[in-house]
Amino acid sequence: MSKVTLIGKSQARMGYTFLYAGDAPECKECKLYRLCHTLREGWTYEVVKVRGVTHTCPVHEDGASVVEVKELPLKLAISRKEAIEGAIITVEGRKCTEPPPLPPGDDKYLVCCNSYLKKTKVKIMRIIGSVDCKTGEDLVEVELKSVS
């Protein structure tokens, strides 16, 4: 099921994926706030349709376009003890004390250090593999689907 939201005009293209990190301070007073911020923080989305309508935006210089997006499965590092395919668990983001030596936008960085993710119930869809954790935690990468 797709959701309608607004993203920067330059990002509004089919197949574009992005991590929703929440709102900016400039968003609070905008009349389109409720349309822009319908997504879950910490989750990745893909643009599935561009509606062709653009609005002025205090954050995006070139304006914001109306798009339809779908939520993608979340990849996250969790404790090996919790990693049971089909299990429903509660997860939330965390800031790593020893983040991996990758740029913050890298997918593997977000697997370990998705600090945007709010506490949410998820179903473990599949176990991807072990994670090399610098703090010595026994972690595995899993693919999750929201159940709430």
mmCIF file of N, CA and C in Angstrom:
data_model
loop_
_atom_site.group_PDB
_atom_site.id
_atom_site.type_symbol
_atom_site.label_atom_id
_atom_site.label_comp_id
_atom_site.label_asym_id
_atom_site.label_seq_id
_atom_site.Cartn_x
_atom_site.Cartn_y
_atom_site.Cartn_z
ATOM 1 N N MET A 1 0.847 -1.178 0.000
ATOM 2 C CA MET A 1 0.000 0.000 0.000
ATOM 3 C C MET A 1 0.891 1.239 0.000
ATOM 4 N N SER A 2 0.579 2.188 -0.865
ATOM 5 C CA SER A 2 1.396 3.395 -0.940
ATOM 6 C C SER A 2 0.821 4.500 -0.062
ATOM 7 N N LYS A 3 1.710 5.453 0.268
ATOM 8 C CA LYS A 3 1.328 6.624 1.051
ATOM 9 C C LYS A 3 1.657 7.858 0.233
ATOM 10 N N VAL A 4 0.889 8.909 0.431
ATOM 11 C CA VAL A 4 1.132 10.177 -0.250
ATOM 12 C C VAL A 4 1.937 11.066 0.684
ATOM 13 N N THR A 5 2.967 11.709 0.124
ATOM 14 C CA THR A 5 3.798 12.624 0.899
ATOM 15 C C THR A 5 4.417 13.649 -0.046
ATOM 16 N N LEU A 6 5.212 14.533 0.484
ATOM 17 C CA LEU A 6 5.951 15.513 -0.309
ATOM 18 C C LEU A 6 7.438 15.284 -0.098
ATOM 19 N N ILE A 7 8.208 15.372 -1.186
ATOM 20 C CA ILE A 7 9.668 15.341 -1.082
ATOM 21 C C ILE A 7 10.217 16.421 -2.006
ATOM 22 N N GLY A 8 11.493 16.724 -1.875
ATOM 23 C CA GLY A 8 12.110 17.742 -2.722
ATOM 24 C C GLY A 8 11.901 17.447 -4.195
ATOM 25 N N LYS A 9 11.655 18.490 -4.981
ATOM 26 C CA LYS A 9 11.364 18.329 -6.409
ATOM 27 C C LYS A 9 12.464 17.544 -7.127
ATOM 28 N N SER A 10 13.724 17.788 -6.775
ATOM 29 C CA SER A 10 14.828 17.088 -7.449
ATOM 30 C C SER A 10 14.891 15.600 -7.086
ATOM 31 N N GLN A 11 14.274 15.207 -5.977
ATOM 32 C CA GLN A 11 14.239 13.789 -5.594
ATOM 33 C C GLN A 11 12.987 13.076 -6.115
ATOM 34 N N ALA A 12 12.035 13.815 -6.618
ATOM 35 C CA ALA A 12 10.741 13.252 -7.022
ATOM 36 C C ALA A 12 10.843 12.557 -8.375
ATOM 37 N N ARG A 13 11.346 11.322 -8.335
ATOM 38 C CA ARG A 13 11.433 10.511 -9.554
ATOM 39 C C ARG A 13 11.189 9.049 -9.188
ATOM 40 N N MET A 14 10.611 8.322 -10.112
ATOM 41 C CA MET A 14 10.286 6.909 -9.902
ATOM 42 C C MET A 14 11.529 6.128 -9.484
ATOM 43 N N GLY A 15 11.376 5.288 -8.461
ATOM 44 C CA GLY A 15 12.473 4.440 -8.026
ATOM 45 C C GLY A 15 13.418 5.072 -7.023
ATOM 46 N N TYR A 16 13.289 6.380 -6.789
ATOM 47 C CA TYR A 16 14.169 7.051 -5.829
ATOM 48 C C TYR A 16 13.884 6.513 -4.428
ATOM 49 N N THR A 17 14.930 6.158 -3.690
ATOM 50 C CA THR A 17 14.752 5.668 -2.323
ATOM 51 C C THR A 17 15.379 6.648 -1.344
ATOM 52 N N PHE A 18 14.779 6.739 -0.168
ATOM 53 C CA PHE A 18 15.282 7.660 0.847
ATOM 54 C C PHE A 18 14.907 7.176 2.236
ATOM 55 N N LEU A 19 15.703 7.580 3.200
ATOM 56 C CA LEU A 19 15.426 7.306 4.606
ATOM 57 C C LEU A 19 14.684 8.512 5.156
ATOM 58 N N TYR A 20 13.528 8.287 5.753
ATOM 59 C CA TYR A 20 12.785 9.386 6.365
ATOM 60 C C TYR A 20 13.349 9.614 7.764
ATOM 61 N N ALA A 21 13.937 10.790 7.962
ATOM 62 C CA ALA A 21 14.608 11.105 9.232
ATOM 63 C C ALA A 21 13.805 12.060 10.105
ATOM 64 N N GLY A 22 12.583 12.371 9.713
ATOM 65 C CA GLY A 22 11.761 13.269 10.526
ATOM 66 C C GLY A 22 11.701 14.665 9.935
ATOM 67 N N ASP A 23 11.117 15.574 10.697
ATOM 68 C CA ASP A 23 10.927 16.931 10.194
ATOM 69 C C ASP A 23 12.067 17.856 10.601
ATOM 70 N N ALA A 24 12.159 18.971 9.879
ATOM 71 C CA ALA A 24 13.115 20.036 10.191
ATOM 72 C C ALA A 24 12.373 21.112 10.985
ATOM 73 N N PRO A 25 13.086 21.933 11.741
ATOM 74 C CA PRO A 25 12.419 22.998 12.508
ATOM 75 C C PRO A 25 11.550 23.907 11.629
ATOM 76 N N GLU A 26 11.975 24.123 10.384
ATOM 77 C CA GLU A 26 11.226 24.987 9.464
ATOM 78 C C GLU A 26 9.861 24.407 9.097
ATOM 79 N N CYS A 27 9.687 23.134 9.274
ATOM 80 C CA CYS A 27 8.444 22.453 8.890
ATOM 81 C C CYS A 27 7.273 22.759 9.824
ATOM 82 N N LYS A 28 7.561 23.046 11.062
ATOM 83 C CA LYS A 28 6.521 23.155 12.098
ATOM 84 C C LYS A 28 5.392 24.128 11.745
ATOM 85 N N GLU A 29 5.707 25.222 11.084
ATOM 86 C CA GLU A 29 4.704 26.245 10.778
ATOM 87 C C GLU A 29 4.103 26.117 9.379
ATOM 88 N N CYS A 30 4.530 25.130 8.616
ATOM 89 C CA CYS A 30 4.070 24.986 7.232
ATOM 90 C C CYS A 30 2.640 24.452 7.182
ATOM 91 N N LYS A 31 1.853 24.990 6.254
ATOM 92 C CA LYS A 31 0.458 24.544 6.112
ATOM 93 C C LYS A 31 0.359 23.114 5.566
ATOM 94 N N LEU A 32 1.424 22.606 4.967
ATOM 95 C CA LEU A 32 1.423 21.249 4.413
ATOM 96 C C LEU A 32 2.096 20.235 5.340
ATOM 97 N N TYR A 33 2.344 20.626 6.571
ATOM 98 C CA TYR A 33 3.051 19.766 7.526
ATOM 99 C C TYR A 33 2.436 18.372 7.617
ATOM 100 N N ARG A 34 1.126 18.299 7.747
ATOM 101 C CA ARG A 34 0.454 17.004 7.946
ATOM 102 C C ARG A 34 0.564 16.096 6.715
ATOM 103 N N LEU A 35 0.710 16.658 5.537
ATOM 104 C CA LEU A 35 0.883 15.852 4.330
ATOM 105 C C LEU A 35 2.331 15.374 4.197
ATOM 106 N N CYS A 36 3.270 16.259 4.499
ATOM 107 C CA CYS A 36 4.695 15.913 4.381
ATOM 108 C C CYS A 36 5.115 14.816 5.346
ATOM 109 N N HIS A 37 4.618 14.872 6.542
ATOM 110 C CA HIS A 37 5.163 14.030 7.611
ATOM 111 C C HIS A 37 4.205 12.907 8.010
ATOM 112 N N THR A 38 3.892 12.070 7.019
ATOM 113 C CA THR A 38 3.022 10.912 7.242
ATOM 114 C C THR A 38 3.824 9.617 7.348
ATOM 115 N N LEU A 39 5.142 9.729 7.219
ATOM 116 C CA LEU A 39 5.997 8.544 7.173
ATOM 117 C C LEU A 39 6.588 8.231 8.546
ATOM 118 N N ARG A 40 7.139 7.029 8.687
ATOM 119 C CA ARG A 40 7.761 6.603 9.949
ATOM 120 C C ARG A 40 9.247 6.941 9.953
ATOM 121 N N GLU A 41 9.678 7.588 11.019
ATOM 122 C CA GLU A 41 11.095 7.920 11.144
ATOM 123 C C GLU A 41 11.937 6.651 11.198
ATOM 124 N N GLY A 42 13.054 6.695 10.460
ATOM 125 C CA GLY A 42 13.987 5.573 10.466
ATOM 126 C C GLY A 42 13.719 4.520 9.413
ATOM 127 N N TRP A 43 12.626 4.649 8.677
ATOM 128 C CA TRP A 43 12.283 3.672 7.643
ATOM 129 C C TRP A 43 12.665 4.219 6.277
ATOM 130 N N THR A 44 12.914 3.301 5.339
ATOM 131 C CA THR A 44 13.284 3.666 3.978
ATOM 132 C C THR A 44 12.061 3.520 3.076
ATOM 133 N N TYR A 45 11.947 4.455 2.148
ATOM 134 C CA TYR A 45 10.804 4.494 1.229
ATOM 135 C C TYR A 45 11.289 4.594 -0.209
ATOM 136 N N GLU A 46 10.439 4.120 -1.127
ATOM 137 C CA GLU A 46 10.715 4.211 -2.557
ATOM 138 C C GLU A 46 9.567 4.948 -3.234
ATOM 139 N N VAL A 47 9.918 5.884 -4.108
ATOM 140 C CA VAL A 47 8.903 6.621 -4.862
ATOM 141 C C VAL A 47 8.333 5.689 -5.929
ATOM 142 N N VAL A 48 6.996 5.505 -5.895
ATOM 143 C CA VAL A 48 6.337 4.631 -6.872
ATOM 144 C C VAL A 48 5.485 5.419 -7.870
ATOM 145 N N LYS A 49 5.212 6.690 -7.561
ATOM 146 C CA LYS A 49 4.445 7.527 -8.486
ATOM 147 C C LYS A 49 4.719 8.994 -8.166
ATOM 148 N N VAL A 50 4.926 9.779 -9.214
ATOM 149 C CA VAL A 50 5.090 11.224 -9.071
ATOM 150 C C VAL A 50 3.820 11.859 -9.605
ATOM 151 N N ARG A 51 3.155 12.629 -8.768
ATOM 152 C CA ARG A 51 1.852 13.181 -9.156
ATOM 153 C C ARG A 51 1.933 14.469 -9.981
ATOM 154 N N GLY A 52 3.096 15.096 -10.048
ATOM 155 C CA GLY A 52 3.248 16.275 -10.888
ATOM 156 C C GLY A 52 2.808 17.584 -10.267
ATOM 157 N N VAL A 53 2.453 17.589 -9.003
ATOM 158 C CA VAL A 53 2.048 18.814 -8.304
ATOM 159 C C VAL A 53 3.214 19.254 -7.427
ATOM 160 N N THR A 54 3.586 20.542 -7.532
ATOM 161 C CA THR A 54 4.696 21.074 -6.739
ATOM 162 C C THR A 54 4.203 22.218 -5.867
ATOM 163 N N HIS A 55 4.745 22.285 -4.650
ATOM 164 C CA HIS A 55 4.403 23.346 -3.700
ATOM 165 C C HIS A 55 5.677 24.050 -3.258
ATOM 166 N N THR A 56 5.540 25.303 -2.832
ATOM 167 C CA THR A 56 6.691 25.978 -2.239
ATOM 168 C C THR A 56 6.989 25.299 -0.909
ATOM 169 N N CYS A 57 8.268 25.334 -0.533
ATOM 170 C CA CYS A 57 8.694 24.609 0.665
ATOM 171 C C CYS A 57 9.803 25.387 1.372
ATOM 172 N N PRO A 58 9.708 25.538 2.692
ATOM 173 C CA PRO A 58 10.749 26.253 3.427
ATOM 174 C C PRO A 58 12.065 25.470 3.536
ATOM 175 N N VAL A 59 12.052 24.186 3.200
ATOM 176 C CA VAL A 59 13.259 23.357 3.311
ATOM 177 C C VAL A 59 13.913 23.126 1.952
ATOM 178 N N HIS A 60 13.102 22.834 0.930
ATOM 179 C CA HIS A 60 13.625 22.531 -0.401
ATOM 180 C C HIS A 60 13.541 23.771 -1.282
ATOM 181 N N GLU A 61 14.701 24.269 -1.732
ATOM 182 C CA GLU A 61 14.771 25.480 -2.553
ATOM 183 C C GLU A 61 13.914 25.401 -3.805
ATOM 184 N N ASP A 62 13.954 24.235 -4.456
ATOM 185 C CA ASP A 62 13.232 24.081 -5.721
ATOM 186 C C ASP A 62 11.776 23.661 -5.529
ATOM 187 N N GLY A 63 11.319 23.611 -4.287
ATOM 188 C CA GLY A 63 9.946 23.232 -3.989
ATOM 189 C C GLY A 63 9.828 21.762 -3.633
ATOM 190 N N ALA A 64 8.621 21.352 -3.265
ATOM 191 C CA ALA A 64 8.352 19.968 -2.882
ATOM 192 C C ALA A 64 7.267 19.410 -3.790
ATOM 193 N N SER A 65 7.477 18.198 -4.260
ATOM 194 C CA SER A 65 6.532 17.540 -5.163
ATOM 195 C C SER A 65 5.721 16.485 -4.428
ATOM 196 N N VAL A 66 4.473 16.330 -4.859
ATOM 197 C CA VAL A 66 3.597 15.302 -4.295
ATOM 198 C C VAL A 66 3.956 13.970 -4.950
ATOM 199 N N VAL A 67 4.217 12.970 -4.113
ATOM 200 C CA VAL A 67 4.581 11.641 -4.603
ATOM 201 C C VAL A 67 3.849 10.570 -3.806
ATOM 202 N N GLU A 68 3.792 9.386 -4.394
ATOM 203 C CA GLU A 68 3.329 8.206 -3.668
ATOM 204 C C GLU A 68 4.559 7.358 -3.402
ATOM 205 N N VAL A 69 4.667 6.849 -2.176
ATOM 206 C CA VAL A 69 5.821 6.041 -1.796
ATOM 207 C C VAL A 69 5.361 4.734 -1.165
ATOM 208 N N LYS A 70 6.240 3.738 -1.231
ATOM 209 C CA LYS A 70 5.972 2.491 -0.503
ATOM 210 C C LYS A 70 7.103 2.292 0.503
ATOM 211 N N GLU A 71 6.722 1.747 1.651
ATOM 212 C CA GLU A 71 7.694 1.467 2.699
ATOM 213 C C GLU A 71 8.468 0.211 2.318
ATOM 214 N N LEU A 72 9.787 0.283 2.397
ATOM 215 C CA LEU A 72 10.626 -0.872 2.087
ATOM 216 C C LEU A 72 10.933 -1.650 3.366
ATOM 217 N N PRO A 73 11.255 -2.937 3.232
ATOM 218 C CA PRO A 73 11.639 -3.691 4.432
ATOM 219 C C PRO A 73 12.847 -3.021 5.090
ATOM 220 N N LEU A 74 12.876 -3.056 6.398
ATOM 221 C CA LEU A 74 13.948 -2.433 7.165
ATOM 222 C C LEU A 74 15.036 -3.456 7.430
ATOM 223 N N LYS A 75 16.275 -3.077 7.179
ATOM 224 C CA LYS A 75 17.410 -3.937 7.522
ATOM 225 C C LYS A 75 18.051 -3.344 8.760
ATOM 226 N N LEU A 76 18.234 -4.188 9.774
ATOM 227 C CA LEU A 76 18.721 -3.709 11.061
ATOM 228 C C LEU A 76 19.552 -4.792 11.735
ATOM 229 N N ALA A 77 20.538 -4.371 12.510
ATOM 230 C CA ALA A 77 21.335 -5.306 13.310
ATOM 231 C C ALA A 77 20.649 -5.480 14.661
ATOM 232 N N ILE A 78 20.384 -6.736 15.020
ATOM 233 C CA ILE A 78 19.769 -7.035 16.315
ATOM 234 C C ILE A 78 20.567 -8.150 16.996
ATOM 235 N N SER A 79 20.298 -8.363 18.255
ATOM 236 C CA SER A 79 20.952 -9.429 19.009
ATOM 237 C C SER A 79 20.643 -10.785 18.376
ATOM 238 N N ARG A 80 21.663 -11.619 18.281
ATOM 239 C CA ARG A 80 21.483 -12.952 17.706
ATOM 240 C C ARG A 80 20.404 -13.732 18.466
ATOM 241 N N LYS A 81 20.288 -13.493 19.772
ATOM 242 C CA LYS A 81 19.298 -14.197 20.600
ATOM 243 C C LYS A 81 17.863 -13.901 20.167
ATOM 244 N N GLU A 82 17.625 -12.689 19.640
ATOM 245 C CA GLU A 82 16.273 -12.293 19.209
ATOM 246 C C GLU A 82 15.959 -12.696 17.776
ATOM 247 N N ALA A 83 16.986 -13.080 17.028
ATOM 248 C CA ALA A 83 16.852 -13.287 15.584
ATOM 249 C C ALA A 83 16.227 -14.636 15.250
ATOM 250 N N ILE A 84 14.909 -14.673 15.291
ATOM 251 C CA ILE A 84 14.160 -15.883 14.951
ATOM 252 C C ILE A 84 13.191 -15.511 13.831
ATOM 253 N N GLU A 85 13.372 -16.126 12.674
ATOM 254 C CA GLU A 85 12.498 -15.824 11.542
ATOM 255 C C GLU A 85 11.040 -16.008 11.918
ATOM 256 N N GLY A 86 10.218 -15.008 11.587
ATOM 257 C CA GLY A 86 8.796 -15.056 11.883
ATOM 258 C C GLY A 86 8.421 -14.461 13.231
ATOM 259 N N ALA A 87 9.412 -14.215 14.084
ATOM 260 C CA ALA A 87 9.135 -13.657 15.413
ATOM 261 C C ALA A 87 8.716 -12.195 15.308
ATOM 262 N N ILE A 88 7.860 -11.770 16.216
ATOM 263 C CA ILE A 88 7.466 -10.363 16.310
ATOM 264 C C ILE A 88 8.168 -9.795 17.534
ATOM 265 N N ILE A 89 8.953 -8.732 17.298
ATOM 266 C CA ILE A 89 9.734 -8.114 18.364
ATOM 267 C C ILE A 89 9.554 -6.600 18.313
ATOM 268 N N THR A 90 10.007 -5.921 19.340
ATOM 269 C CA THR A 90 10.010 -4.459 19.361
ATOM 270 C C THR A 90 11.446 -3.990 19.196
ATOM 271 N N VAL A 91 11.656 -3.071 18.259
ATOM 272 C CA VAL A 91 12.992 -2.524 18.015
ATOM 273 C C VAL A 91 12.933 -1.009 18.100
ATOM 274 N N GLU A 92 14.098 -0.410 18.306
ATOM 275 C CA GLU A 92 14.218 1.038 18.204
ATOM 276 C C GLU A 92 15.641 1.367 17.799
ATOM 277 N N GLY A 93 15.826 2.571 17.283
ATOM 278 C CA GLY A 93 17.144 2.987 16.835
ATOM 279 C C GLY A 93 18.112 3.128 17.990
ATOM 280 N N ARG A 94 19.374 3.156 17.626
ATOM 281 C CA ARG A 94 20.396 3.355 18.645
ATOM 282 C C ARG A 94 21.573 4.067 18.019
ATOM 283 N N LYS A 95 22.303 4.755 18.862
ATOM 284 C CA LYS A 95 23.540 5.381 18.421
ATOM 285 C C LYS A 95 24.667 4.465 18.862
ATOM 286 N N CYS A 96 25.501 4.089 17.935
ATOM 287 C CA CYS A 96 26.594 3.176 18.246
ATOM 288 C C CYS A 96 27.734 3.922 18.928
ATOM 289 N N THR A 97 28.364 3.263 19.886
ATOM 290 C CA THR A 97 29.546 3.846 20.518
ATOM 291 C C THR A 97 30.764 3.658 19.631
ATOM 292 N N GLU A 98 30.726 2.647 18.780
ATOM 293 C CA GLU A 98 31.811 2.362 17.833
ATOM 294 C C GLU A 98 31.209 2.144 16.448
ATOM 295 N N PRO A 99 30.748 3.236 15.785
ATOM 296 C CA PRO A 99 30.120 3.038 14.476
ATOM 297 C C PRO A 99 31.107 2.448 13.467
ATOM 298 N N PRO A 100 30.595 1.692 12.506
ATOM 299 C CA PRO A 100 31.477 1.105 11.495
ATOM 300 C C PRO A 100 32.159 2.208 10.693
ATOM 301 N N PRO A 101 33.346 1.935 10.162
ATOM 302 C CA PRO A 101 34.083 2.965 9.418
ATOM 303 C C PRO A 101 33.519 3.166 8.017
ATOM 304 N N LEU A 102 32.292 3.635 7.962
ATOM 305 C CA LEU A 102 31.599 3.871 6.700
ATOM 306 C C LEU A 102 30.974 5.253 6.758
ATOM 307 N N PRO A 103 30.745 5.870 5.605
ATOM 308 C CA PRO A 103 30.066 7.174 5.629
ATOM 309 C C PRO A 103 28.647 7.033 6.162
ATOM 310 N N PRO A 104 28.127 8.048 6.887
ATOM 311 C CA PRO A 104 26.793 7.961 7.489
ATOM 312 C C PRO A 104 25.656 7.610 6.537
ATOM 313 N N GLY A 105 25.755 7.877 5.252
ATOM 314 C CA GLY A 105 24.687 7.543 4.310
ATOM 315 C C GLY A 105 24.743 6.114 3.800
ATOM 316 N N ASP A 106 25.792 5.384 4.136
ATOM 317 C CA ASP A 106 25.971 4.018 3.661
ATOM 318 C C ASP A 106 24.918 3.094 4.263
ATOM 319 N N ASP A 107 24.398 2.174 3.450
ATOM 320 C CA ASP A 107 23.365 1.240 3.916
ATOM 321 C C ASP A 107 23.811 0.430 5.123
ATOM 322 N N LYS A 108 25.050 -0.048 5.128
ATOM 323 C CA LYS A 108 25.544 -0.865 6.246
ATOM 324 C C LYS A 108 25.649 -0.028 7.516
ATOM 325 N N TYR A 109 25.937 1.249 7.368
ATOM 326 C CA TYR A 109 25.980 2.141 8.534
ATOM 327 C C TYR A 109 24.596 2.187 9.182
ATOM 328 N N LEU A 110 23.562 2.316 8.372
ATOM 329 C CA LEU A 110 22.199 2.398 8.903
ATOM 330 C C LEU A 110 21.728 1.084 9.510
ATOM 331 N N VAL A 111 22.261 -0.029 9.051
ATOM 332 C CA VAL A 111 21.923 -1.323 9.644
ATOM 333 C C VAL A 111 22.355 -1.326 11.108
ATOM 334 N N CYS A 112 23.535 -0.811 11.372
ATOM 335 C CA CYS A 112 24.078 -0.807 12.741
ATOM 336 C C CYS A 112 23.640 0.406 13.555
ATOM 337 N N CYS A 113 23.528 1.547 12.919
ATOM 338 C CA CYS A 113 23.375 2.813 13.649
ATOM 339 C C CYS A 113 22.184 3.640 13.182
ATOM 340 N N ASN A 114 21.028 3.039 13.039
ATOM 341 C CA ASN A 114 19.836 3.779 12.620
ATOM 342 C C ASN A 114 19.239 4.472 13.843
ATOM 343 N N SER A 115 19.795 5.628 14.172
ATOM 344 C CA SER A 115 19.351 6.344 15.375
ATOM 345 C C SER A 115 18.008 7.045 15.176
ATOM 346 N N TYR A 116 17.498 7.085 13.949
ATOM 347 C CA TYR A 116 16.215 7.739 13.669
ATOM 348 C C TYR A 116 15.020 6.865 14.033
ATOM 349 N N LEU A 117 15.220 5.572 14.079
ATOM 350 C CA LEU A 117 14.128 4.619 14.245
ATOM 351 C C LEU A 117 13.449 4.757 15.600
ATOM 352 N N LYS A 118 12.147 4.993 15.568
ATOM 353 C CA LYS A 118 11.340 5.067 16.792
ATOM 354 C C LYS A 118 10.945 3.648 17.208
ATOM 355 N N LYS A 119 10.645 3.488 18.487
ATOM 356 C CA LYS A 119 10.253 2.179 19.014
ATOM 357 C C LYS A 119 9.032 1.667 18.242
ATOM 358 N N THR A 120 9.153 0.472 17.652
ATOM 359 C CA THR A 120 8.079 -0.067 16.831
ATOM 360 C C THR A 120 8.096 -1.596 16.836
ATOM 361 N N LYS A 121 6.915 -2.165 16.643
ATOM 362 C CA LYS A 121 6.777 -3.622 16.553
ATOM 363 C C LYS A 121 7.039 -4.049 15.120
ATOM 364 N N VAL A 122 7.842 -5.098 14.973
ATOM 365 C CA VAL A 122 8.202 -5.588 13.648
ATOM 366 C C VAL A 122 8.186 -7.114 13.622
ATOM 367 N N LYS A 123 8.087 -7.640 12.416
ATOM 368 C CA LYS A 123 8.192 -9.088 12.215
ATOM 369 C C LYS A 123 9.513 -9.357 11.508
ATOM 370 N N ILE A 124 10.258 -10.338 11.987
ATOM 371 C CA ILE A 124 11.517 -10.715 11.346
ATOM 372 C C ILE A 124 11.182 -11.558 10.118
ATOM 373 N N MET A 125 11.439 -11.002 8.942
ATOM 374 C CA MET A 125 11.111 -11.677 7.687
ATOM 375 C C MET A 125 12.200 -12.671 7.278
ATOM 376 N N ARG A 126 13.469 -12.258 7.470
ATOM 377 C CA ARG A 126 14.566 -13.176 7.157
ATOM 378 C C ARG A 126 15.838 -12.724 7.858
ATOM 379 N N ILE A 127 16.707 -13.684 8.080
ATOM 380 C CA ILE A 127 18.009 -13.412 8.685
ATOM 381 C C ILE A 127 19.012 -13.328 7.547
ATOM 382 N N ILE A 128 19.724 -12.211 7.472
ATOM 383 C CA ILE A 128 20.648 -11.977 6.360
ATOM 384 C C ILE A 128 22.038 -12.529 6.671
ATOM 385 N N GLY A 129 22.543 -12.266 7.876
ATOM 386 C CA GLY A 129 23.871 -12.777 8.225
ATOM 387 C C GLY A 129 24.480 -12.048 9.403
ATOM 388 N N SER A 130 25.662 -12.485 9.789
ATOM 389 C CA SER A 130 26.368 -11.910 10.937
ATOM 390 C C SER A 130 26.833 -10.490 10.652
ATOM 391 N N VAL A 131 26.957 -9.710 11.725
ATOM 392 C CA VAL A 131 27.442 -8.336 11.638
ATOM 393 C C VAL A 131 28.741 -8.257 12.429
ATOM 394 N N ASP A 132 29.754 -7.658 11.824
ATOM 395 C CA ASP A 132 31.030 -7.466 12.510
ATOM 396 C C ASP A 132 30.910 -6.227 13.393
ATOM 397 N N CYS A 133 30.662 -6.442 14.676
ATOM 398 C CA CYS A 133 30.430 -5.341 15.607
ATOM 399 C C CYS A 133 31.719 -5.010 16.356
ATOM 400 N N LYS A 134 32.114 -3.747 16.315
ATOM 401 C CA LYS A 134 33.353 -3.297 16.961
ATOM 402 C C LYS A 134 33.274 -3.340 18.483
ATOM 403 N N THR A 135 32.059 -3.360 19.046
ATOM 404 C CA THR A 135 31.915 -3.399 20.506
ATOM 405 C C THR A 135 31.857 -4.832 21.029
ATOM 406 N N GLY A 136 31.890 -5.797 20.120
ATOM 407 C CA GLY A 136 31.885 -7.192 20.532
ATOM 408 C C GLY A 136 30.497 -7.790 20.716
ATOM 409 N N GLU A 137 29.445 -7.009 20.423
ATOM 410 C CA GLU A 137 28.084 -7.547 20.546
ATOM 411 C C GLU A 137 27.870 -8.637 19.498
ATOM 412 N N ASP A 138 27.104 -9.646 19.843
ATOM 413 C CA ASP A 138 26.785 -10.737 18.922
ATOM 414 C C ASP A 138 25.523 -10.347 18.151
ATOM 415 N N LEU A 139 25.724 -9.709 16.992
ATOM 416 C CA LEU A 139 24.616 -9.160 16.208
ATOM 417 C C LEU A 139 24.472 -9.871 14.870
ATOM 418 N N VAL A 140 23.236 -9.873 14.377
ATOM 419 C CA VAL A 140 22.960 -10.350 13.027
ATOM 420 C C VAL A 140 22.105 -9.307 12.309
ATOM 421 N N GLU A 141 22.289 -9.248 11.001
ATOM 422 C CA GLU A 141 21.469 -8.360 10.177
ATOM 423 C C GLU A 141 20.205 -9.109 9.793
ATOM 424 N N VAL A 142 19.072 -8.449 9.988
ATOM 425 C CA VAL A 142 17.784 -9.051 9.652
ATOM 426 C C VAL A 142 16.976 -8.089 8.792
ATOM 427 N N GLU A 143 16.012 -8.651 8.076
ATOM 428 C CA GLU A 143 15.069 -7.849 7.305
ATOM 429 C C GLU A 143 13.754 -7.865 8.068
ATOM 430 N N LEU A 144 13.220 -6.677 8.317
ATOM 431 C CA LEU A 144 12.034 -6.523 9.155
ATOM 432 C C LEU A 144 10.890 -5.888 8.389
ATOM 433 N N LYS A 145 9.681 -6.212 8.818
ATOM 434 C CA LYS A 145 8.473 -5.601 8.270
ATOM 435 C C LYS A 145 7.656 -5.089 9.446
ATOM 436 N N SER A 146 7.140 -3.884 9.320
ATOM 437 C CA SER A 146 6.339 -3.304 10.391
ATOM 438 C C SER A 146 5.030 -4.069 10.546
ATOM 439 N N VAL A 147 4.596 -4.247 11.790
ATOM 440 C CA VAL A 147 3.312 -4.901 12.042
ATOM 441 C C VAL A 147 2.320 -3.941 12.685
ATOM 442 N N SER A 148 2.723 -2.701 12.902
ATOM 443 C CA SER A 148 1.803 -1.732 13.525
ATOM 444 C C SER A 148 1.288 -0.734 12.527
#
